[in-house]
């Protein structure tokens, strides 16, 4: 019996076979014969490849070829898709989202609004599109601070992303343009203190030549955290929280066990007191504090109750009475009169420039699956945190 050759098979069978090939293998196979070239160049092959490799959904449109876009743009920039955390913006950091949208690779800065219950703002930073004449990728900057189209994107797979700007405009020589740039920054920045806002703006301006990033979360991060962790009181995730004059910052709640003991809040964005990647709070115990309502009226009363160490085990249906002490400042108004659990905790504070860091007494108060608060007892203040649901 004669051996069946690949080219002897029906074209639909061969098409099905080559659909399993990687992009480099497809480019090699297409050079074997005109028949294989025609099959490898079918748009359906590259639509499937984009979905499989980068979870990008292409569709054939007028004047748009998924095959050409994949080969000339997505093959180079597809590995950058995902979330990135800036490393060289001292104290503050920031989140960069890289995604495919409208026949382009879109780079967006994700920043919170002053309302922690609103979605993150998406500020367009860069777009990578394909030129119609020579089909080469072109990078367009939308960043007013950099104010340049001389942009180079450097990428080390799975480890580091650098965006390098050159030939930038020097706004310092033009006071009017400097003020306009500052006003544009204040339109999205959440800092409540003018001096703190100006400090942040100056830091941003002086680090505009290079934007260095490391991966924040992998592409399947939201999937891995979409279901409860056993009987854990709250799922881990990214939360927005108010930090007084510094404005709204992003915190990654990490939960490691089936109880809250050991749960940690790590800053994804930070400030000159407690910078990004530093711990902002730790939960110290597994059982919930059971504080009588009359003692919750003052910070001193809360401290007294904590000394008595009255606790109850956490249960799914647990409800405890809750009130904010009258002498405690609410950075965001707290509407809750009950909580699902309350734990002894510690919170990190420091002087400017992260000098003399120390942990102070705190409470972690759980209100719902998407909302909790941290009471900074030494500071007489309470910060509310709300889950980021869309990234």
Coordinates of C-alpha atoms in Angstrom, one line a residue:
X1 CA 0.0 0.0 0.0
X2 CA 1.4 3.4 -1.0
X3 CA 2.1 5.8 1.7
X4 CA -0.3 8.8 1.8
X5 CA 1.5 12.1 1.4
X6 CA 0.2 15.3 2.9
X7 CA -0.5 16.9 -0.4
X8 CA -2.6 13.9 -1.4
X9 CA -5.1 14.8 1.3
X10 CA -8.2 16.9 0.7
X11 CA -7.5 20.6 1.2
X12 CA -10.0 20.9 4.1
X13 CA -8.1 18.1 5.9
X14 CA -4.7 19.7 5.3
X15 CA -6.2 23.1 6.5
X16 CA -7.3 21.4 9.7
X17 CA -3.8 20.0 10.2
X18 CA -1.9 23.2 9.7
X19 CA -4.3 25.0 12.0
X20 CA -2.4 23.3 14.8
X21 CA 0.9 24.7 13.8
X22 CA 2.6 27.6 15.5
X23 CA 3.2 30.9 13.7
X24 CA 6.8 30.2 12.9
X25 CA 5.9 26.7 11.6
X26 CA 3.2 28.2 9.4
X27 CA 5.7 30.5 7.8
X28 CA 8.0 27.6 7.1
X29 CA 5.3 25.3 5.7
X30 CA 3.9 28.0 3.4
X31 CA 7.3 28.1 1.5
X32 CA 7.0 24.4 0.5
X33 CA 4.5 24.8 -2.3
X34 CA 2.0 27.1 -3.8
X35 CA -0.8 24.8 -2.6
X36 CA 0.4 25.1 1.1
X37 CA 1.0 28.8 0.7
X38 CA -2.6 29.3 -0.3
X39 CA -3.8 27.3 2.7
X40 CA -1.4 28.9 5.2
X41 CA -2.4 32.4 4.0
X42 CA -6.1 31.9 4.7
X43 CA -7.4 34.4 7.2
X44 CA -9.2 31.7 9.2
X45 CA -5.8 30.2 10.1
X46 CA -4.5 33.4 11.6
X47 CA -7.8 34.3 13.3
X48 CA -7.5 30.9 15.1
X49 CA -3.8 31.5 15.8
X50 CA -4.4 35.0 17.4
X51 CA -7.1 33.5 19.6
X52 CA -5.0 30.6 20.7
X53 CA -1.7 32.5 21.2
X54 CA -2.9 35.8 22.7
X55 CA -6.7 35.5 23.3
X56 CA -7.2 38.1 20.6
X57 CA -10.4 38.0 18.6
X58 CA -9.9 39.0 15.0
X59 CA -12.5 39.3 12.3
X60 CA -12.1 40.0 8.6
X61 CA -13.0 43.5 7.7
X62 CA -12.6 45.8 4.7
X63 CA -9.0 46.9 4.4
X64 CA -8.0 44.7 7.3
X65 CA -6.2 41.4 7.1
X66 CA -5.9 39.4 10.3
X67 CA -3.0 37.5 8.7
X68 CA -0.9 40.6 7.9
X69 CA -1.7 42.2 11.3
X70 CA -0.7 39.1 13.1
X71 CA 2.6 38.7 11.2
X72 CA 3.6 42.4 11.3
X73 CA 2.2 43.7 14.6
X74 CA 0.7 41.0 16.9
X75 CA 3.7 38.7 16.6
X76 CA 5.9 41.4 18.0
X77 CA 3.6 43.1 20.5
X78 CA 1.2 40.3 21.5
X79 CA 3.5 39.0 24.2
X80 CA 3.1 42.4 25.9
X81 CA -0.6 42.0 26.4
X82 CA -1.6 42.2 30.0
X83 CA -1.1 44.3 33.1
X84 CA 2.2 46.0 34.0
X85 CA 3.4 47.8 37.1
X86 CA 5.7 50.7 36.7
X87 CA 9.0 50.4 38.6
X88 CA 10.8 53.7 38.1
X89 CA 8.2 56.2 39.3
X90 CA 9.6 56.7 42.8
X91 CA 7.1 56.0 45.6
X92 CA 4.1 56.1 43.3
X93 CA 4.2 53.5 40.5
X94 CA 1.2 53.0 38.2
X95 CA -0.6 50.3 36.2
X96 CA -0.3 50.0 32.5
X97 CA -2.8 47.9 30.5
X98 CA -1.8 46.6 27.1
X99 CA -4.7 45.1 25.0
X100 CA -5.9 44.7 21.5
X101 CA -8.7 47.0 20.4
X102 CA -10.0 48.3 17.1
X103 CA -7.2 46.9 14.9
X104 CA -4.5 48.3 17.2
X105 CA -2.4 47.5 20.3
X106 CA -3.6 49.9 23.0
X107 CA -1.4 51.0 25.9
X108 CA -3.5 52.6 28.7
X109 CA -2.7 54.0 32.1
X110 CA -5.2 52.7 34.7
X111 CA -5.8 55.3 37.4
X112 CA -8.5 55.5 40.1
X113 CA -11.0 58.3 40.4
X114 CA -11.6 60.2 43.6
X115 CA -14.7 58.0 44.1
X116 CA -13.5 54.5 45.2
X117 CA -16.8 53.0 44.0
X118 CA -16.2 54.0 40.4
X119 CA -14.3 52.1 37.8
X120 CA -10.7 52.9 37.0
X121 CA -10.0 55.6 34.5
X122 CA -8.3 54.5 31.3
X123 CA -5.9 57.1 30.0
X124 CA -4.7 56.4 26.5
X125 CA -0.9 56.3 26.5
X126 CA 0.3 54.7 23.2
X127 CA -1.3 53.0 20.2
X128 CA 0.4 50.6 17.8
X129 CA -1.2 50.4 14.4
X130 CA -0.3 49.1 11.0
X131 CA 0.5 51.5 8.2
X132 CA -1.6 51.0 5.1
X133 CA 1.2 51.6 2.5
X134 CA 4.1 49.4 3.8
X135 CA 2.2 47.4 6.4
X136 CA 4.8 48.2 9.1
X137 CA 3.8 48.9 12.8
X138 CA 3.8 52.5 13.8
X139 CA 3.8 53.7 17.5
X140 CA 1.8 56.9 18.3
X141 CA 2.1 58.6 21.7
X142 CA -0.8 60.3 23.4
X143 CA 1.1 61.2 26.5
X144 CA 1.1 65.0 27.0
X145 CA 3.9 64.8 29.6
X146 CA 6.3 63.2 27.2
X147 CA 5.1 65.2 24.2
X148 CA 7.1 63.2 21.6
X149 CA 6.6 60.7 18.8
X150 CA 10.1 59.4 19.1
X151 CA 9.1 56.3 21.1
X152 CA 10.9 53.0 21.3
X153 CA 9.4 49.9 23.0
X154 CA 11.8 47.4 24.4
X155 CA 10.6 44.0 25.6
X156 CA 12.2 41.0 27.4
X157 CA 9.6 38.2 27.2
X158 CA 7.9 37.6 30.6
X159 CA 10.2 39.9 32.5
X160 CA 10.5 43.5 31.6
X161 CA 8.9 46.2 29.4
X162 CA 10.6 49.5 28.7
X163 CA 9.2 52.5 26.9
X164 CA 11.9 55.0 25.9
X165 CA 11.1 58.6 24.8
X166 CA 13.5 60.9 23.1
X167 CA 13.5 64.5 21.7
X168 CA 10.9 65.6 24.3
X169 CA 9.6 69.1 24.7
X170 CA 11.1 71.0 27.6
X171 CA 8.0 72.6 29.3
X172 CA 10.1 74.3 32.0
X173 CA 11.1 77.0 29.5
X174 CA 7.4 77.8 28.9
X175 CA 5.5 78.7 32.1
X176 CA 2.2 78.8 30.3
X177 CA 2.6 75.3 28.8
X178 CA 3.9 74.1 32.2
X179 CA 0.7 75.3 33.9
X180 CA -1.4 73.7 31.2
X181 CA 0.4 70.4 31.7
X182 CA -0.1 70.7 35.5
X183 CA -3.8 71.4 35.1
X184 CA -4.2 68.3 32.8
X185 CA -2.4 66.2 35.5
X186 CA -4.8 67.5 38.2
X187 CA -7.8 66.6 36.1
X188 CA -7.2 62.9 36.8
X189 CA -5.0 62.8 39.8
X190 CA -6.8 62.2 43.1
X191 CA -4.4 63.9 45.5
X192 CA -6.3 66.1 48.0
X193 CA -3.3 68.1 49.2
X194 CA -1.9 70.6 46.7
X195 CA 1.7 70.2 47.8
X196 CA 1.5 66.4 47.7
X197 CA 0.0 66.7 44.2
X198 CA 2.8 69.0 43.0
X199 CA 5.4 66.6 44.4
X200 CA 3.9 63.7 42.5
X201 CA 3.6 65.8 39.3
X202 CA 7.3 66.8 39.5
X203 CA 8.3 63.1 40.0
X204 CA 6.2 62.1 37.0
X205 CA 7.7 64.8 34.8
X206 CA 11.3 64.0 35.7
X207 CA 10.8 60.3 35.0
X208 CA 9.2 60.7 31.6
X209 CA 12.1 59.7 29.5
X210 CA 11.9 56.0 30.5
X211 CA 8.9 54.0 31.6
X212 CA 10.1 50.7 33.1
X213 CA 7.5 48.0 33.9
X214 CA 7.4 44.5 35.4
X215 CA 4.4 42.2 35.0
X216 CA 1.6 42.9 37.6
X217 CA -0.7 40.0 37.1
X218 CA -0.6 37.2 34.6
X219 CA -3.4 37.0 32.0
X220 CA -5.3 34.4 34.0
X221 CA -5.1 36.3 37.3
X222 CA -8.8 37.3 37.4
X223 CA -9.8 33.7 36.6
X224 CA -7.7 32.3 39.4
X225 CA -9.3 34.7 41.9
X226 CA -12.9 34.4 40.6
X227 CA -14.0 31.7 43.0
X228 CA -13.9 31.7 46.8
X229 CA -10.8 30.3 48.4
X230 CA -12.4 27.5 50.5
X231 CA -14.3 29.1 53.3
X232 CA -12.2 32.3 53.3
X233 CA -14.2 35.3 54.4
X234 CA -13.2 37.4 51.3
X235 CA -11.5 36.6 47.9
X236 CA -8.1 38.2 47.3
X237 CA -7.9 40.8 44.6
X238 CA -7.2 44.5 43.7
X239 CA -8.9 47.2 45.8
X240 CA -9.1 51.0 45.7
X241 CA -8.7 52.8 49.0
X242 CA -8.4 56.4 50.2
X243 CA -5.2 57.6 51.8
X244 CA -6.1 61.1 52.9
X245 CA -4.1 63.8 51.3
X246 CA -2.4 61.3 49.0
X247 CA -5.7 60.4 47.4
X248 CA -6.9 57.0 46.2
X249 CA -4.4 54.2 45.9
X250 CA -4.5 50.6 44.7
X251 CA -3.9 47.7 47.1
X252 CA -3.6 44.0 46.4
X253 CA -5.3 42.0 49.2
X254 CA -3.5 38.7 49.6
X255 CA -5.3 35.9 51.4
X256 CA -3.3 32.7 52.0
X257 CA -5.4 30.5 54.3
X258 CA -9.1 29.6 54.9
X259 CA -9.1 32.3 57.7
X260 CA -8.2 35.9 57.7
X261 CA -5.1 35.4 59.8
X262 CA -2.1 36.3 57.7
X263 CA -4.0 38.3 55.1
X264 CA -2.0 41.2 53.8
X265 CA -2.6 44.4 51.9
X266 CA 0.3 45.3 49.6
X267 CA 0.4 48.7 47.8
X268 CA 0.3 48.4 44.0
X269 CA 0.5 52.2 43.9
X270 CA 1.9 54.2 46.7
X271 CA 3.0 57.6 48.1
X272 CA 6.1 59.1 49.8
X273 CA 5.0 57.9 53.2
X274 CA 4.4 54.2 52.3
X275 CA 5.6 53.5 48.7
X276 CA 4.3 50.9 46.2
X277 CA 5.2 47.2 46.9
X278 CA 5.2 47.9 50.6
X279 CA 2.8 46.3 53.1
X280 CA 0.0 48.7 54.2
X281 CA -1.7 46.3 56.6
X282 CA -1.6 42.8 58.1
X283 CA -4.4 40.8 59.7
X284 CA -3.1 39.3 62.9
X285 CA -5.8 36.9 64.1
X286 CA -8.2 34.2 62.8
X287 CA -11.1 34.8 65.2
X288 CA -13.2 38.0 65.0
X289 CA -13.2 40.7 67.6
X290 CA -16.5 41.0 69.4
X291 CA -16.6 44.6 70.5
X292 CA -19.8 45.9 72.4
X293 CA -21.5 48.7 70.6
X294 CA -21.1 51.1 73.6
X295 CA -17.3 50.7 73.4
X296 CA -17.3 51.4 69.7
X297 CA -18.2 55.0 70.3
X298 CA -14.6 56.1 70.9
X299 CA -11.2 54.9 69.8
X300 CA -10.3 54.5 73.5
X301 CA -13.3 52.2 73.9
X302 CA -12.1 50.1 70.9
X303 CA -8.7 49.8 72.4
X304 CA -10.1 48.8 75.8
X305 CA -12.3 46.1 74.2
X306 CA -9.2 44.7 72.3
X307 CA -7.4 44.3 75.6
X308 CA -10.3 42.2 76.9
X309 CA -9.7 39.9 73.8
X310 CA -13.4 38.9 73.4
X311 CA -13.6 37.0 70.1
X312 CA -16.0 34.8 68.1
X313 CA -15.1 32.4 65.3
X314 CA -15.9 33.6 61.8
X315 CA -18.9 32.0 60.2
X316 CA -20.5 32.6 56.8
X317 CA -23.7 34.0 58.4
X318 CA -21.9 36.0 61.1
X319 CA -23.2 39.6 61.6
X320 CA -21.7 42.0 64.1
X321 CA -22.9 45.4 65.1
X322 CA -20.6 48.2 63.8
X323 CA -20.2 52.0 64.2
X324 CA -17.4 54.4 63.5
X325 CA -16.0 56.0 66.7
X326 CA -17.1 59.6 67.0
X327 CA -13.5 60.7 67.3
X328 CA -12.4 58.9 64.2
X329 CA -12.1 60.6 60.8
X330 CA -13.8 58.9 57.9
X331 CA -11.8 59.3 54.7
X332 CA -14.8 58.0 52.9
X333 CA -18.2 58.1 54.6
X334 CA -19.1 54.7 56.1
X335 CA -22.7 53.7 55.7
X336 CA -22.6 50.3 57.4
X337 CA -24.1 49.5 60.7
X338 CA -23.2 45.8 60.6
X339 CA -20.1 43.9 59.5
X340 CA -19.4 40.3 58.5
X341 CA -16.3 40.2 60.6
X342 CA -13.7 42.3 62.4
X343 CA -10.1 41.3 63.1
X344 CA -7.2 42.6 65.0
X345 CA -4.6 44.0 62.6
X346 CA -1.6 46.3 62.2
X347 CA -1.1 49.1 59.7
X348 CA 2.2 50.6 58.4
X349 CA 2.9 54.3 58.7
X350 CA 6.0 56.3 58.1
X351 CA 7.4 59.8 57.8
X352 CA 8.0 61.4 54.4
X353 CA 10.4 59.5 52.1
X354 CA 9.5 56.3 53.9
X355 CA 11.5 57.3 56.9
X356 CA 11.1 55.5 60.3
X357 CA 8.4 53.1 59.2
X358 CA 6.5 51.4 61.9
X359 CA 3.3 49.3 62.4
X360 CA 0.5 50.6 64.5
X361 CA -2.6 49.0 66.0
X362 CA -5.5 48.6 63.5
X363 CA -8.7 46.8 62.8
X364 CA -9.7 45.1 59.6
X365 CA -13.5 45.3 59.1
X366 CA -15.2 43.3 56.5
X367 CA -18.5 44.6 55.2
X368 CA -19.1 42.6 52.0
X369 CA -17.4 40.5 49.4
X370 CA -16.3 43.7 47.7
X371 CA -15.8 46.2 50.5
X372 CA -13.8 46.4 53.7
X373 CA -12.2 49.1 55.9
X374 CA -9.0 49.5 57.9
X375 CA -9.2 51.5 61.1
X376 CA -5.8 53.2 61.9
X377 CA -6.3 53.5 65.6
X378 CA -3.2 55.6 66.3
X379 CA -4.2 58.1 63.6
X380 CA -7.9 58.1 64.6
X381 CA -8.9 57.5 60.9
X382 CA -10.6 54.8 58.9
X383 CA -10.0 54.0 55.2
X384 CA -12.6 52.2 53.1
X385 CA -11.5 49.9 50.3
X386 CA -13.6 48.7 47.3
X387 CA -12.8 45.9 44.9
X388 CA -11.6 46.7 41.3
X389 CA -13.9 44.6 39.2
X390 CA -12.8 45.5 35.7
X391 CA -9.2 45.7 34.6

